[in-house]
Structures are given as C-alpha cells and as structure tokens.
XYZ file of C-alpha atoms in Angstrom:
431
model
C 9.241 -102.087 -10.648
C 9.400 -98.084 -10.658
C 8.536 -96.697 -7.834
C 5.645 -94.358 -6.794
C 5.808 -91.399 -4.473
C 2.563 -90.913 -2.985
C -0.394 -93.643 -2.045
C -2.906 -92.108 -4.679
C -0.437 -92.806 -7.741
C 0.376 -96.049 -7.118
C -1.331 -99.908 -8.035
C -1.749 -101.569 -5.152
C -1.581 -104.730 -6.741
C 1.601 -103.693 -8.528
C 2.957 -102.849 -5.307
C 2.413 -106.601 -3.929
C 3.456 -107.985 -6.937
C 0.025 -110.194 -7.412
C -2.652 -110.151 -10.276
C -6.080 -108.431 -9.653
C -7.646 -111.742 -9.721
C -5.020 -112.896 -6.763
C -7.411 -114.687 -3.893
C -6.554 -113.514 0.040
C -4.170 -116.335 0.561
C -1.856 -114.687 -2.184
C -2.032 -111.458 -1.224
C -0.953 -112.685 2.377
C 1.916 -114.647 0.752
C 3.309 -111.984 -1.201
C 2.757 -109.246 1.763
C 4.292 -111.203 4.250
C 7.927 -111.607 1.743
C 7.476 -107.625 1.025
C 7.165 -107.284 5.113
C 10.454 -109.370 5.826
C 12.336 -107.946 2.768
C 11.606 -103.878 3.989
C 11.599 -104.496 7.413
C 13.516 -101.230 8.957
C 15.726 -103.427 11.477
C 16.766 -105.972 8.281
C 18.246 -103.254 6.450
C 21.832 -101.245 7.272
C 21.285 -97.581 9.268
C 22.094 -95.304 5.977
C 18.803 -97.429 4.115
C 16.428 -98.228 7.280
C 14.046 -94.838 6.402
C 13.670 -95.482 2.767
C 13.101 -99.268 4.187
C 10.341 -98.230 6.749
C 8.200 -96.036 4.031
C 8.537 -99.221 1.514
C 6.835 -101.349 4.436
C 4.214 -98.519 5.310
C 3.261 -98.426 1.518
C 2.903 -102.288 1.010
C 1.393 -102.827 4.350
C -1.176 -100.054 2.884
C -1.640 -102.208 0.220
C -2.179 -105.351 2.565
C -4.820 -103.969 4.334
C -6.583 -102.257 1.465
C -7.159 -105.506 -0.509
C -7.210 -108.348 2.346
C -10.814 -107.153 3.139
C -13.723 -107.639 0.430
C -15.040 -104.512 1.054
C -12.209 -101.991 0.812
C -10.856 -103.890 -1.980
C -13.957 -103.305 -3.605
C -13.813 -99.400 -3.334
C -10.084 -99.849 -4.233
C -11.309 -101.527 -7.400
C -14.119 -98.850 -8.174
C -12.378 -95.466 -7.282
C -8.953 -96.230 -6.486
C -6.852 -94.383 -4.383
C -9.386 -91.443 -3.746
C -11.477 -93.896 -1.762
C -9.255 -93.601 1.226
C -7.884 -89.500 0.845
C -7.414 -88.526 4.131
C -8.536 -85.086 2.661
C -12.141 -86.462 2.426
C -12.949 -86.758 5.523
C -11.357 -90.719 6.424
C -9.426 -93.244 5.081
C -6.221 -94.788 6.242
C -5.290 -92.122 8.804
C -1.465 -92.160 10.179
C 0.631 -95.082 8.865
C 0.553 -98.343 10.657
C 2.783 -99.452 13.423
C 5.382 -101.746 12.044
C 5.227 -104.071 15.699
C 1.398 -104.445 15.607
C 1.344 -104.781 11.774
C 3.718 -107.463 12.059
C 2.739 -109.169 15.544
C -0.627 -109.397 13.949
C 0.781 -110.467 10.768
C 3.170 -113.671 12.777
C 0.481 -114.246 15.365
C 2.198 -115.652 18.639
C 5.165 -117.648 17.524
C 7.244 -114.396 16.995
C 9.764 -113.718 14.072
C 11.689 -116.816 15.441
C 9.451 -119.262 14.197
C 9.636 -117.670 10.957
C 12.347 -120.591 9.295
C 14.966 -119.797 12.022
C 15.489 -116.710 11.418
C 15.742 -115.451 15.041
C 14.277 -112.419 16.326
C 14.309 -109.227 15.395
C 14.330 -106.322 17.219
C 11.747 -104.297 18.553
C 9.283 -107.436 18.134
C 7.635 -108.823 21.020
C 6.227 -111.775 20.298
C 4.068 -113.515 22.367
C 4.345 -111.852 26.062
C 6.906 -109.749 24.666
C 6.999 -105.945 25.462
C 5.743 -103.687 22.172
C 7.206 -101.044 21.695
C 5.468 -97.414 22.816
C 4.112 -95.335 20.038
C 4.673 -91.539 20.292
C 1.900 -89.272 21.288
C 0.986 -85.812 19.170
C 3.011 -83.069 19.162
C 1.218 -79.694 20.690
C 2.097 -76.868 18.206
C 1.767 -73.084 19.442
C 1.980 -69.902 18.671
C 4.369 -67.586 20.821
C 4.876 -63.756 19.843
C 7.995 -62.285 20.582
C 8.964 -58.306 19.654
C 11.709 -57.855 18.035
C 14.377 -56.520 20.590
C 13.697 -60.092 21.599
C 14.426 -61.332 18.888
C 17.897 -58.952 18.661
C 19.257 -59.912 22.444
C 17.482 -63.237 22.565
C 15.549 -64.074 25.502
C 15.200 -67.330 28.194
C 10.964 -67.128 28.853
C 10.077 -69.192 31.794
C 6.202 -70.558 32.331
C 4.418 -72.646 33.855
C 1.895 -75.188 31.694
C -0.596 -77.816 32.792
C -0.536 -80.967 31.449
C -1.633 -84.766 31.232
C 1.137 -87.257 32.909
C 1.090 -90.782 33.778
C 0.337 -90.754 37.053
C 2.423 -91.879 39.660
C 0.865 -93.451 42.650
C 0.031 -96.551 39.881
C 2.748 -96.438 38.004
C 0.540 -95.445 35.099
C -1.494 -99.033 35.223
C -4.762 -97.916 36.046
C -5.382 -99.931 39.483
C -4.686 -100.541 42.974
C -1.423 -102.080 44.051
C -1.640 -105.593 43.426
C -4.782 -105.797 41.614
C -5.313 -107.699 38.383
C -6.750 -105.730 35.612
C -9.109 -107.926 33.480
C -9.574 -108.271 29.720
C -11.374 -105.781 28.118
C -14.415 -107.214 26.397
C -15.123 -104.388 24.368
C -11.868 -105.208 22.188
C -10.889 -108.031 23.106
C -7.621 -106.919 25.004
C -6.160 -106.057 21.530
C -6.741 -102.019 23.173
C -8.245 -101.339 19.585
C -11.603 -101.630 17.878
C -12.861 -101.400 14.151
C -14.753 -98.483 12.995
C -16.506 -97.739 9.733
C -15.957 -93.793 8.537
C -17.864 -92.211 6.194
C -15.668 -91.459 2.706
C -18.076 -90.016 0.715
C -21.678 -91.002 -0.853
C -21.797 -94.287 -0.799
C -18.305 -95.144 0.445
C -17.614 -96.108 3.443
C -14.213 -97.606 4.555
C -13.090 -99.587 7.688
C -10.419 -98.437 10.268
C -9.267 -98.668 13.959
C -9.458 -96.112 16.561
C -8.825 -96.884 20.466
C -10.952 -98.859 22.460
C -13.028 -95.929 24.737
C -13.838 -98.181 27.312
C -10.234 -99.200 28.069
C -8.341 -96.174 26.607
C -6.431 -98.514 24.346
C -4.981 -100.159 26.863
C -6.797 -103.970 26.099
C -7.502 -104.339 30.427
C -9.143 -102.528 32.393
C -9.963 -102.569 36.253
C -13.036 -102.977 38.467
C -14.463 -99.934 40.345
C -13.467 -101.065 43.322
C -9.346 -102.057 41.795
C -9.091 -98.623 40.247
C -6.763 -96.042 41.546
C -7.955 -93.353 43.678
C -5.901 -90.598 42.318
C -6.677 -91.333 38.453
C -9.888 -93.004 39.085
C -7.918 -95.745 36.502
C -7.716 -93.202 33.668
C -3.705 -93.877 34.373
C -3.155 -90.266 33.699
C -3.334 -86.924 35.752
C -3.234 -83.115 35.102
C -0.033 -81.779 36.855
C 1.453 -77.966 36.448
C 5.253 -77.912 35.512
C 7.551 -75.481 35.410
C 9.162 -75.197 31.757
C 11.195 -72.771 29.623
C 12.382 -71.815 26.357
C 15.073 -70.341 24.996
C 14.753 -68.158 22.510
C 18.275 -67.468 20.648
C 19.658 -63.988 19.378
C 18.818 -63.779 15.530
C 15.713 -66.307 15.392
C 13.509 -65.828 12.415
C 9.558 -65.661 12.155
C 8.303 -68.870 11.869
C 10.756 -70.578 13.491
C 10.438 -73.844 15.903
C 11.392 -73.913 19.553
C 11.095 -77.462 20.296
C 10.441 -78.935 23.969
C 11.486 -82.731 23.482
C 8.604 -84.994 25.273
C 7.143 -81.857 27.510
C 3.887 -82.566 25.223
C 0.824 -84.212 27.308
C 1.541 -88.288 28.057
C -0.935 -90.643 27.359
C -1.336 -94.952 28.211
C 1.233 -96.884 26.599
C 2.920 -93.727 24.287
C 5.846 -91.849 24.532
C 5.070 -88.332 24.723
C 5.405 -85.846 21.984
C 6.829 -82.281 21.937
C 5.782 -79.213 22.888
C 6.425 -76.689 19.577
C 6.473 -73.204 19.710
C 6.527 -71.587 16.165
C 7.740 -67.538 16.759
C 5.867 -65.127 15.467
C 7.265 -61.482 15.002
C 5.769 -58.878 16.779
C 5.294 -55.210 14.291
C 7.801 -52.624 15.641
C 7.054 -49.200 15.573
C 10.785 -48.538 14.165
C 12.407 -51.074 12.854
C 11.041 -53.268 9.418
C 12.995 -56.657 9.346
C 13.965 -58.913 6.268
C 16.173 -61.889 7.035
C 19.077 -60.461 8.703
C 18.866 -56.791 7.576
C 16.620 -54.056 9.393
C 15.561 -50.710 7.767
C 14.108 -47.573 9.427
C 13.483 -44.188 8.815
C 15.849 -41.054 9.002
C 13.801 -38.075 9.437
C 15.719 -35.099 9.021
C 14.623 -31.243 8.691
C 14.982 -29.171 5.550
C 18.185 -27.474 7.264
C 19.771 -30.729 7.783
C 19.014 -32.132 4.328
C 20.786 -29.124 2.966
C 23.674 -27.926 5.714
C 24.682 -31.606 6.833
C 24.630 -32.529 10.453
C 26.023 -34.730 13.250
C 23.953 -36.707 16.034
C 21.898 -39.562 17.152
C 19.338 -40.309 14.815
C 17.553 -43.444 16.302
C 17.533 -45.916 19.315
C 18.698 -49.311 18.362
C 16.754 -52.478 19.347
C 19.632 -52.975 22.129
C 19.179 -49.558 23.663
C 21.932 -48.076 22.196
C 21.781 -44.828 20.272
C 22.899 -44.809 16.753
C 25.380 -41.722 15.331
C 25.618 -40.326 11.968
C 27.508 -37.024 10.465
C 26.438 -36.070 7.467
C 29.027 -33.769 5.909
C 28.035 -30.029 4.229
C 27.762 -29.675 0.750
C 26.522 -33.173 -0.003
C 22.579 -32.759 -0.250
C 20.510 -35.634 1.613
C 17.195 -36.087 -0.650
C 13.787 -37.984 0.229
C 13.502 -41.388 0.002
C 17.585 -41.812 -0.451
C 18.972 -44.739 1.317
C 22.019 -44.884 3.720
C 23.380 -48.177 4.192
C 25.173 -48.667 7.680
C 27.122 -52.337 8.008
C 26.851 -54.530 10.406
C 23.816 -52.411 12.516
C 21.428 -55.226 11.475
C 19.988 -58.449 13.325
C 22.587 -61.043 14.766
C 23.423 -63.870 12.811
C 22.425 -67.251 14.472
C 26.115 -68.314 14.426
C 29.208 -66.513 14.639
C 29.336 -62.616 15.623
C 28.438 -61.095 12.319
C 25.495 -58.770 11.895
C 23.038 -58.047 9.153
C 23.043 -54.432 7.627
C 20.922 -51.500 8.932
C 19.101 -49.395 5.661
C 18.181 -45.359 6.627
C 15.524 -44.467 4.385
C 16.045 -40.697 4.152
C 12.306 -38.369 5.024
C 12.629 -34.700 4.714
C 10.275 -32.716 7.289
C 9.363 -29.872 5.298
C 8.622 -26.615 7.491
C 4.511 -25.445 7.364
C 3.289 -23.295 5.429
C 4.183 -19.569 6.385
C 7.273 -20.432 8.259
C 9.078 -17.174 7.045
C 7.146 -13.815 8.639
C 8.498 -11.182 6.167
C 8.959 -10.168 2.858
C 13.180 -9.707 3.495
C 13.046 -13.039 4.726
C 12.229 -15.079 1.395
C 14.148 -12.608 -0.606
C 17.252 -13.469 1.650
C 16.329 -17.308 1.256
C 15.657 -17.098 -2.162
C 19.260 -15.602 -3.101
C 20.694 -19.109 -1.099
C 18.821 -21.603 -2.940
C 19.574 -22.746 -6.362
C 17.399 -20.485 -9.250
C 14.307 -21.934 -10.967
C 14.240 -23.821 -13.794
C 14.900 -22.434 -17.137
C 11.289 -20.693 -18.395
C 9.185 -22.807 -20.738
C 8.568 -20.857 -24.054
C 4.680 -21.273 -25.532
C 2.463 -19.434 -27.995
C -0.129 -19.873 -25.966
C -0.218 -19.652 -21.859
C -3.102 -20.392 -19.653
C -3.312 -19.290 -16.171
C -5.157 -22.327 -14.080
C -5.954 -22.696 -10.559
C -5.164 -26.283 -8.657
C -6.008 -28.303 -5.808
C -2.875 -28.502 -3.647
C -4.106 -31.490 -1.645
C -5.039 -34.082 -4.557
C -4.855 -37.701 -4.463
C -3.219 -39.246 -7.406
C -5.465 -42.683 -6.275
C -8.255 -40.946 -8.108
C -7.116 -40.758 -11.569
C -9.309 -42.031 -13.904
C -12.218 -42.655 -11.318
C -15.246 -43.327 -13.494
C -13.820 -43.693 -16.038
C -14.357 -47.487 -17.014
C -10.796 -47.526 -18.075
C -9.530 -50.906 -16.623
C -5.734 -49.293 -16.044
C -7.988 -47.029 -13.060
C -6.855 -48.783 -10.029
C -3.528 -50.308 -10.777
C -1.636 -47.362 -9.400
C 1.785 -45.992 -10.401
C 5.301 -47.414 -10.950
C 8.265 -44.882 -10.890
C 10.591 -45.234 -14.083
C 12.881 -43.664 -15.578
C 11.306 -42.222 -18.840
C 12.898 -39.171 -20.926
C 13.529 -36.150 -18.786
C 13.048 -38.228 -15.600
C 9.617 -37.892 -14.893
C 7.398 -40.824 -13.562
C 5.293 -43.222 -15.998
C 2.249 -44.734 -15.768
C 2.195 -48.588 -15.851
C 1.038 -49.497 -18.202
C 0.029 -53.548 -19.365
C-alpha cells in the first residue's frame, strides 16, 4: 500500500487495511496488529521515527472511525472534518503509552501471546512515561556588534516549577490523594469542539478539576505552599550565549528552562535573534557593506586614512593612490573585513560603496578661481551640431518619481532600471 504524507490525503480505511462496511470489532482487530507492527521500541534505532509517525497515522485512523459519530463526519467530509486549521480536530498526535495502555487495558504487553514487555509501557501500576510540556518561543534583539564579538546575556526569568516542599504531588506529607470523580482518575476528560456548521468532533483536554493529574486532595491534605496546584512561580537566574557570527532568525535554545507542569517534562526556552538596524553597517549572510564618503578632492587626488569604525572598535585604513579616479556608487571590495564565520577563523568580505560629497553651490569666490579650476579638469564634451537650437530654462531640483504623473500611462509608477543602452545612457523599463 503507497503511502500518504499528510492526514488529509490519506483513506483511513486504507490505512487500517479494513472495508468501509468493517463493524468496530474489525477495526480494533486490524488497529491493534498495525499498533504492534509500528510500535517505535519493536523496530531497530535507524527506523524507530519513520515507525512512530506510521503508529500516529493509524492510531489517527483508530480513533476517527471507532466512534459512530466521527466516523460519520469522516464518511461525509473526509479529512477536512478534523483540520486543525478550522478551529479543532485531532490536535497534537497521541501518546503512544496511553494509546496503547488504553488499547491492552491492565494486563500489559505481556499478556499479549508472550510476548514480554516492552519498553516504556507501564501496565497496570506501572510508571507512564512523562509527556513534554510546550516550548516558550521569544523574541530577543541583538545589534549587530553583538552579533560580530558575540555576547554571554545573563537574566533573570520567572517561571512555573514543581514545587518542592511536596515533591510536586499536590498534598501534605503522608496524605492520600483520592480519585478524581470528574475523570475518573484517567487525569483526562472528553470534550466536543466546534469544526464548523454542523460539525462537531470529539476530543480530550485535561481534567480542570485535577489538572490532569486523575487524584486530587482534600482542602485540608493540600499543600500549603502550592495550595495542591503542585506547581510554584520561582525567579531563576539563566543565560544565553550568543556566538560570534549568529544569523537573524536564529535559535538559542535553553534545554528544559521552559515552565514545568504535573506529570510533564518541561520544554525549552527558545530565543529566535532578531537583528537590530545599524546606522553603518548593512549585513547579508557573512558579508557587510557600508558607505565611503569621500570629498570631490579625494575622488580626484587619491588619499590615505581611516574611513570608518568597524563593528569591533577598530578603525579601518584605506590609500587610494593619485591618478586613479574614485566615482559614485563604485564599489571597493576589502577581504576578510566582514562578519565571523560560525566555525573556523575566516571572515566574510566588507563592500565600500563609493559617495562623492560634492562642495555647495558657490564654493569658489572669484572669477580667477574657476578659470584656474577649469584649466585642471578634463574639457567639455565635444559640441552638438543642430539646425535648430532652443534656449530653455529647467528646474534644478526635479524628481524623476514624477514622470508621467497623470498621465494614465500604466508604466507611471514602476520607476527606473539602469542599463546599458547605446551611448550609455539609462533606459526606461519597460514591460
């Protein structure tokens, strides 16, 4: 049987292996032999997570069509019925050990034909194994020179832990918790959730009154630090380490720092980075670029000094020889001035983007002054020859933005791409 990737393409009755007219008792039969074949702990280490999503998928199945009801919406609107997206449906995927402790009852997997247990099962009385709480996913801004030297940010953060005067149980030492009635010490309790117009679907959420924990204790048994909530608030010192190099977006991960909850393992604490703008310095992976503003005299004569303070604090020299002309917008390429690689001692490249400062207007006070000027600089262009020469005036400030304003031509708007058309000027896009 091919298989499907994804619960909303496949047949759940293809999945079991049973006909759509199978009764309940044969699609227990043919769950329980697609629960013992897939089992994660039956299978060698390099196949047990291909194993454990085969399980999750047909124990989907299972509890799709073992109920009238949600076998009925399965029947009418499929997959769609239970879309997470809309609002419900199947939530996370099952826990193999309740699945199958549910599924074997009390006699454990070694009344199952001999087969002896397996691990991870409880059986009846046995330990089951803690499920993992939520991770707790942040955002943490960092500026760049962080980012460059790397940086170790220490904090303090207040969170839920199981608390330790009981242990975590709820109650007084020495006192027996009873049997929650509410869910009949299972610690979980069936819930209908909306799917849609007419659809509602079944599911199970934690019991409130016993905070999934199936017992719960008497006023007078409960613990008089947690008041038998079997957690606390507590304020920890933490810290992160943020290494040299580290990209936006990436994960600093605090392994089981997240809050703790009854009966789970905690989850982690994730910080995702987010890069702070620098006034300097753009980034792209490992290469930085910034600008190199330089005066008219320098453009044209050369020079030789610091040009910019790197992220590290360190100023950054370049000599720029005479008689090679810098021009605006030209691009000097300096290796290994970029952002640390993550490994090893190699740096990205650092990109000068070349900007001119042209002097204001009236900068020379005489007449001698421009003549003297004018005899250094290159001569004009060769003259254009026309029959007929018209002598216009022009606004010296335009914006090139409002071409074709009002125009109703659709190209207004989509603003200019530099090319290289005949004689080097710039084209219009065009479409």
């Amino acid at each position: 049987m091919a298989e499907q990737h994804g619960a909303d393409e496949m047949d759940l009755y293809e999945l079991l292996g049973v006909d759509k007219s199978a009764d309940t008792n044969e699609i227990k039969k043919a769950y329980r032999k697609l629960a013992l074949r897939h089992h994660p702990d039956k299978v060698p280490e390099d196949q047990r997570e291909e194993s454990e999503h085969m399980f999750k998928r047909v124990t989907q199945a299972y509890e799709i069509l073992r109920e009238d009801d949600s076998r009925e919406m399965y029947d009418r609107h499929g997959m769609a019925a239970f879309d997470p997206s809309r609002g419900g449906g199947m939530g996370e995927g099952p826990d193999i050990n309740d699945i199958l402790e549910q599924m074997f009852g009390g006699m454990g997997m070694g009344g199952m034909g001999g087969m002896g247990g397996m691990p991870g099962m409880g059986g009846a009385g046995g330990p089951r194994r803690p499920r993992r709480g939520p991770d707790e996913e942040s955002k943490y801004t960092v500026s760049l020179e962080d980012l460059y030297k790397g940086k170790t940010v220490k904090f303090s953060a207040e969170k839920s832990v199981h608390c330790a005067t009981c242990k975590g149980t709820g109650g007084k030492e020495k006192a027996k918790p009873q049997q929650c009635d509410r869910c009949k010490g299972n610690g979980l309790v069936e819930v209908l959730r909306q799917m849609g117009p007419g659809l509602v679907a079944r599911d199970t959420a934690p019991c409130d009154r016993c905070h999934g924990s199936g017992n719960h204790f008497k006023e007078k048994d409960r613990c008089k630090k947690c008041k038998g909530k079997r957690t606390v608030q507590e304020t920890k010192p933490l810290e992160i380490y943020i290494p040299r190099g580290a990209y936006q977006g990436e994960r600093i991960i605090l392994e089981g720092e997240a809050d703790q909850f009854p009966d789970q393992t905690p989850g982690n604490l994730v910080f995702v980075l987010v890069e702070e703008p620098h006034e300097v310095f753009n980034r792209v992976g490992n290469d930085l670029s910034a600008d190199l503003e330089i005066t008219l005299a320098e453009s044209l004569c050369g020079f030789s000094r610091v040009v910019l303070t790197h992220l590290d604090g360190r100023g950054i020299h370049i000599s720029h020889p005479r008689g090679k002309v810098l021009h605006p917008g030209q691009v000097l390429k300096v290796p290994g001035e970029g952002m640390p690689m993550k490994r090893g001692e190699d740096k990205g490249d650092l990109y000068l983007v070349v900007k001119v400062d042209f002097p204001e207007d009236g900068w020379l006070k005489d007449d001698a002054a421009y003549e003297s000027l004018t005899k250094l600089l290159p001569g004009p262009a060769p003259e254009i020859k026309a029959d007929e020469v018209d002598d216009v005036e022009y606004d010296d400030d335009a914006d090139i933005d409002e071409m074709g304003a009002g125009s109703g031509d659709p190209r207004y708007g989509e603003g200019w791409e530099d090319e290289d058309g005949e004689g080097g000027q710039a084209q219009c896009a065009q479409q």
